Every structure is written in C-alpha cells, then in structure tokens.
Amino acid sequence: MAGKLDLISKCIRTFPDFPTKGIPFKDIFPVLKDPKALAAVTDLFEEHARRAYPQVDLIVGLDARGFLFGPLLAQRLGVGFAPIRKKGKLPGPTLSVAYSLEYAKAEAEMQEDAVSAGQKVLIVDDLLATGGTLYAACELIKQQKAEVLGCLVVVELKYLNGSEKLQSTPVFSLIQY
C-alpha cells in the first residue's frame, strides 16, 4: 500500500491562488496521465470497498472528477454508477441541494431515478476540502431513501475539517494534506 500511496502522492501538484487568491489547488490530473498511478487509486479504492463495504450496491461520482474514478471502481466491484452534477446539467426530473464551497456557492443535482430506496451507496470524488460538496451528495442520496455507506476521496485537506461536516459518514482518503 505504501508504494501505491507514494506513487499517487508524487503525481499530485499544487497550484497556489487557484481558482482564487489564497486557495492552494491540488491537481490530480497527472494521476490520470500515469497508468500506474491511476491503477493504484483504483486498486486502493477497490481494496477498501471490498473490505469495509461488501454490501455496496451503487457508486455515485461527483461532478466532474468523481466521474473519472467512480466508474472504474464500479466496474471493478460489479455495481452500477450514477452521477451527481452541477445544477442544470441533467435531463429529466431531478432533485437538488444547495451548498457552499471553500470559495463559492453551488447547487448539486441528481436524476430522481438514479438511486433506489434502500440501495447502499459509496460516494467517490477527487478531493475533500470543506465538505460542502460531499455533504450535498449525502443529502441527495438520503432524499431518495438510500443509505450512504461512506465517501472515498483521493485527496483530503485535513486543515479545512471537511470530514466534520459529514458527521457520522466515514471518509476514506488516500492522501492527506
């Protein structure tokens, strides 16, 4: 595991003052460029999900980088994938939740039929900062009477205390800053 984490960590770049002054942006795109690093992320997520959540029914990925890791994990686990997107990007009837980011306000939405009542869901995203986006995702899934088993992220910015906003929802992060 340590070798895989080191490989992933070496691929993550920091861009200061992006998208606004004072924000140190963690860029995970080099992970996608390196097939071994991408496989390491998927391997570690899969190992954790199989060990901690063998009952998972569905992977939900957050717009947009959760769409990069979520389907890979879903395929490995043999379960479906559903997206949560920014408001106005999905056709048909949707549910939405407003939330705050570390530098803006936003609204997330999901198609009404994306998750079924009683399903056991894991949420995947690239980064946990203040917890607003993941909290909104948890709320959308709960609105559909499904169970959020946990959240999986590549990077967690521990100094922003985002996991506290998620209360009792477990967070599994590969790299922490």
Short mmCIF file of C-alpha atoms in Angstrom, two decimals:
data_model
loop_
_atom_site.label_atom_id
_atom_site.label_comp_id
_atom_site.label_asym_id
_atom_site.label_seq_id
_atom_site.Cartn_x
_atom_site.Cartn_y
_atom_site.Cartn_z
CA MET A 1 0.00 0.00 0.00
CA ALA A 2 2.81 2.45 0.88
CA GLY A 3 4.33 2.14 -2.60
CA LYS A 4 1.00 2.87 -4.25
CA LEU A 5 0.36 5.87 -1.99
CA ASP A 6 3.82 7.24 -2.73
CA LEU A 7 3.22 6.89 -6.47
CA ILE A 8 -0.10 8.74 -6.21
CA SER A 9 1.34 11.44 -3.96
CA LYS A 10 4.19 12.17 -6.36
CA CYS A 11 1.65 12.82 -9.14
CA ILE A 12 -0.38 15.44 -7.26
CA ARG A 13 0.62 19.04 -7.98
CA THR A 14 -0.24 22.19 -6.06
CA PHE A 15 -1.14 25.46 -7.81
CA PRO A 16 -1.25 28.41 -5.41
CA ASP A 17 -4.02 31.01 -5.69
CA PHE A 18 -6.26 28.94 -7.97
CA PRO A 19 -9.13 29.41 -8.67
CA THR A 20 -8.95 32.41 -6.32
CA LYS A 21 -6.26 34.02 -4.18
CA GLY A 22 -5.45 32.01 -1.05
CA ILE A 23 -6.61 28.64 -2.44
CA PRO A 24 -3.84 26.04 -2.90
CA PHE A 25 -5.39 23.92 -5.69
CA LYS A 26 -4.48 20.22 -5.65
CA ASP A 27 -4.26 19.00 -9.24
CA ILE A 28 -4.94 15.26 -9.62
CA PHE A 29 -4.81 15.22 -13.44
CA PRO A 30 -1.21 13.89 -13.51
CA VAL A 31 -2.59 10.79 -11.72
CA LEU A 32 -4.77 10.17 -14.77
CA LYS A 33 -1.80 10.62 -17.11
CA ASP A 34 0.17 7.91 -15.30
CA PRO A 35 -1.46 4.49 -15.84
CA LYS A 36 0.29 3.01 -12.80
CA ALA A 37 -0.89 5.85 -10.54
CA LEU A 38 -4.45 5.59 -11.87
CA ALA A 39 -4.41 1.83 -11.30
CA ALA A 40 -3.06 2.44 -7.78
CA VAL A 41 -6.00 4.74 -6.94
CA THR A 42 -8.48 2.23 -8.32
CA ASP A 43 -6.75 -0.68 -6.55
CA LEU A 44 -6.75 1.08 -3.17
CA PHE A 45 -10.37 2.19 -3.50
CA GLU A 46 -11.38 -1.34 -4.52
CA GLU A 47 -9.47 -2.98 -1.65
CA HIS A 48 -11.08 -0.62 0.86
CA ALA A 49 -14.58 -1.02 -0.57
CA ARG A 50 -14.39 -4.82 -0.62
CA ARG A 51 -13.06 -4.94 2.94
CA ALA A 52 -15.26 -2.26 4.54
CA TYR A 53 -18.40 -2.26 2.35
CA PRO A 54 -19.00 -5.67 0.73
CA GLN A 55 -22.73 -4.83 0.63
CA VAL A 56 -22.33 -1.79 -1.70
CA ASP A 57 -24.95 -1.60 -4.47
CA LEU A 58 -24.01 1.61 -6.29
CA ILE A 59 -21.12 4.04 -6.74
CA VAL A 60 -22.02 7.71 -7.03
CA GLY A 61 -19.45 10.08 -8.52
CA LEU A 62 -19.36 13.84 -8.10
CA ASP A 63 -19.07 16.31 -10.97
CA ALA A 64 -16.61 16.24 -12.52
CA ARG A 65 -13.54 14.43 -11.24
CA GLY A 66 -15.59 11.85 -9.36
CA PHE A 67 -16.68 10.77 -12.85
CA LEU A 68 -13.07 9.77 -13.56
CA PHE A 69 -12.59 7.42 -10.60
CA GLY A 70 -16.16 6.30 -9.82
CA PRO A 71 -16.92 4.29 -12.98
CA LEU A 72 -13.57 2.46 -12.72
CA LEU A 73 -14.39 1.44 -9.16
CA ALA A 74 -17.98 0.49 -10.05
CA GLN A 75 -16.75 -1.73 -12.88
CA ARG A 76 -14.25 -3.46 -10.60
CA LEU A 77 -16.93 -4.07 -7.95
CA GLY A 78 -19.55 -5.19 -10.47
CA VAL A 79 -22.05 -2.50 -9.46
CA GLY A 80 -23.63 0.47 -11.21
CA PHE A 81 -22.54 4.10 -11.34
CA ALA A 82 -24.63 7.26 -11.04
CA PRO A 83 -23.51 10.90 -11.37
CA ILE A 84 -24.24 13.94 -9.26
CA ARG A 85 -23.82 17.05 -11.40
CA LYS A 86 -23.91 20.79 -11.17
CA LYS A 87 -27.46 22.14 -11.44
CA GLY A 88 -28.89 22.31 -14.94
CA LYS A 89 -26.71 19.59 -16.50
CA LEU A 90 -29.03 16.58 -16.22
CA PRO A 91 -32.16 15.83 -18.28
CA GLY A 92 -35.46 14.70 -16.82
CA PRO A 93 -36.79 15.06 -13.29
CA THR A 94 -34.06 15.84 -10.75
CA LEU A 95 -33.53 16.52 -7.05
CA SER A 96 -31.15 19.28 -5.95
CA VAL A 97 -29.36 20.59 -2.86
CA ALA A 98 -27.59 23.95 -2.45
CA TYR A 99 -24.22 24.06 -0.66
CA SER A 100 -21.13 26.19 -0.03
CA LEU A 101 -17.64 25.54 -1.34
CA GLU A 102 -14.44 26.94 0.14
CA TYR A 103 -14.59 29.78 -2.43
CA ALA A 104 -18.17 29.89 -3.83
CA LYS A 105 -21.77 28.69 -3.56
CA ALA A 106 -23.20 25.95 -5.77
CA GLU A 107 -26.07 23.54 -6.28
CA ALA A 108 -25.82 19.79 -6.97
CA GLU A 109 -28.44 17.63 -8.58
CA MET A 110 -29.18 14.03 -9.35
CA GLN A 111 -31.80 12.39 -11.52
CA GLU A 112 -34.74 11.19 -9.44
CA ASP A 113 -34.34 7.60 -10.60
CA ALA A 114 -30.52 7.41 -10.24
CA VAL A 115 -30.69 5.82 -6.79
CA SER A 116 -33.37 3.45 -5.50
CA ALA A 117 -34.74 3.40 -1.97
CA GLY A 118 -32.75 1.01 0.18
CA GLN A 119 -29.65 0.97 -2.00
CA LYS A 120 -26.28 1.07 -0.25
CA VAL A 121 -24.12 3.76 -1.83
CA LEU A 122 -20.46 4.79 -1.83
CA ILE A 123 -19.65 8.33 -2.98
CA VAL A 124 -16.41 8.97 -4.89
CA ASP A 125 -14.68 12.29 -5.54
CA ASP A 126 -11.18 13.55 -6.11
CA LEU A 127 -10.91 15.89 -3.14
CA LEU A 128 -12.46 16.67 0.24
CA ALA A 129 -11.95 20.30 1.29
CA THR A 130 -14.67 21.98 3.35
CA GLY A 131 -17.07 19.06 2.88
CA GLY A 132 -19.82 21.05 1.19
CA THR A 133 -20.00 19.02 -2.00
CA LEU A 134 -19.87 15.64 -0.28
CA TYR A 135 -22.42 16.78 2.30
CA ALA A 136 -24.79 17.85 -0.51
CA ALA A 137 -24.27 14.47 -2.21
CA CYS A 138 -25.11 12.64 1.02
CA GLU A 139 -28.27 14.72 1.37
CA LEU A 140 -29.36 13.95 -2.22
CA ILE A 141 -28.89 10.23 -1.64
CA LYS A 142 -30.79 10.36 1.66
CA GLN A 143 -33.65 12.22 -0.09
CA GLN A 144 -34.00 9.11 -2.24
CA LYS A 145 -34.16 6.94 0.91
CA ALA A 146 -30.88 5.19 0.13
CA GLU A 147 -28.04 4.61 2.59
CA VAL A 148 -24.67 6.34 2.30
CA LEU A 149 -22.07 3.81 3.42
CA GLY A 150 -19.12 6.17 3.08
CA CYS A 151 -17.12 8.56 0.94
CA LEU A 152 -13.86 7.81 -0.91
CA VAL A 153 -11.54 10.62 -1.99
CA VAL A 154 -8.09 10.75 -3.49
CA VAL A 155 -7.06 13.87 -1.51
CA GLU A 156 -8.29 15.26 1.80
CA LEU A 157 -7.34 18.74 3.00
CA LYS A 158 -7.45 17.91 6.72
CA TYR A 159 -6.79 21.52 7.78
CA LEU A 160 -10.21 22.53 6.39
CA ASN A 161 -12.04 19.98 8.61
CA GLY A 162 -14.39 18.87 5.84
CA SER A 163 -14.95 15.42 7.33
CA GLU A 164 -16.53 17.09 10.38
CA LYS A 165 -19.35 18.39 8.15
CA LEU A 166 -20.09 14.81 7.13
CA GLN A 167 -20.73 13.88 10.78
CA SER A 168 -21.10 10.11 11.04
CA THR A 169 -20.39 9.32 7.36
CA PRO A 170 -16.99 7.58 7.14
CA VAL A 171 -14.39 9.14 4.82
CA PHE A 172 -11.55 7.13 3.27
CA SER A 173 -8.83 9.38 1.83
CA LEU A 174 -5.68 8.20 0.12
CA ILE A 175 -3.57 11.35 0.51
CA GLN A 176 -3.94 13.92 3.28
CA TYR A 177 -2.58 17.45 3.49
#
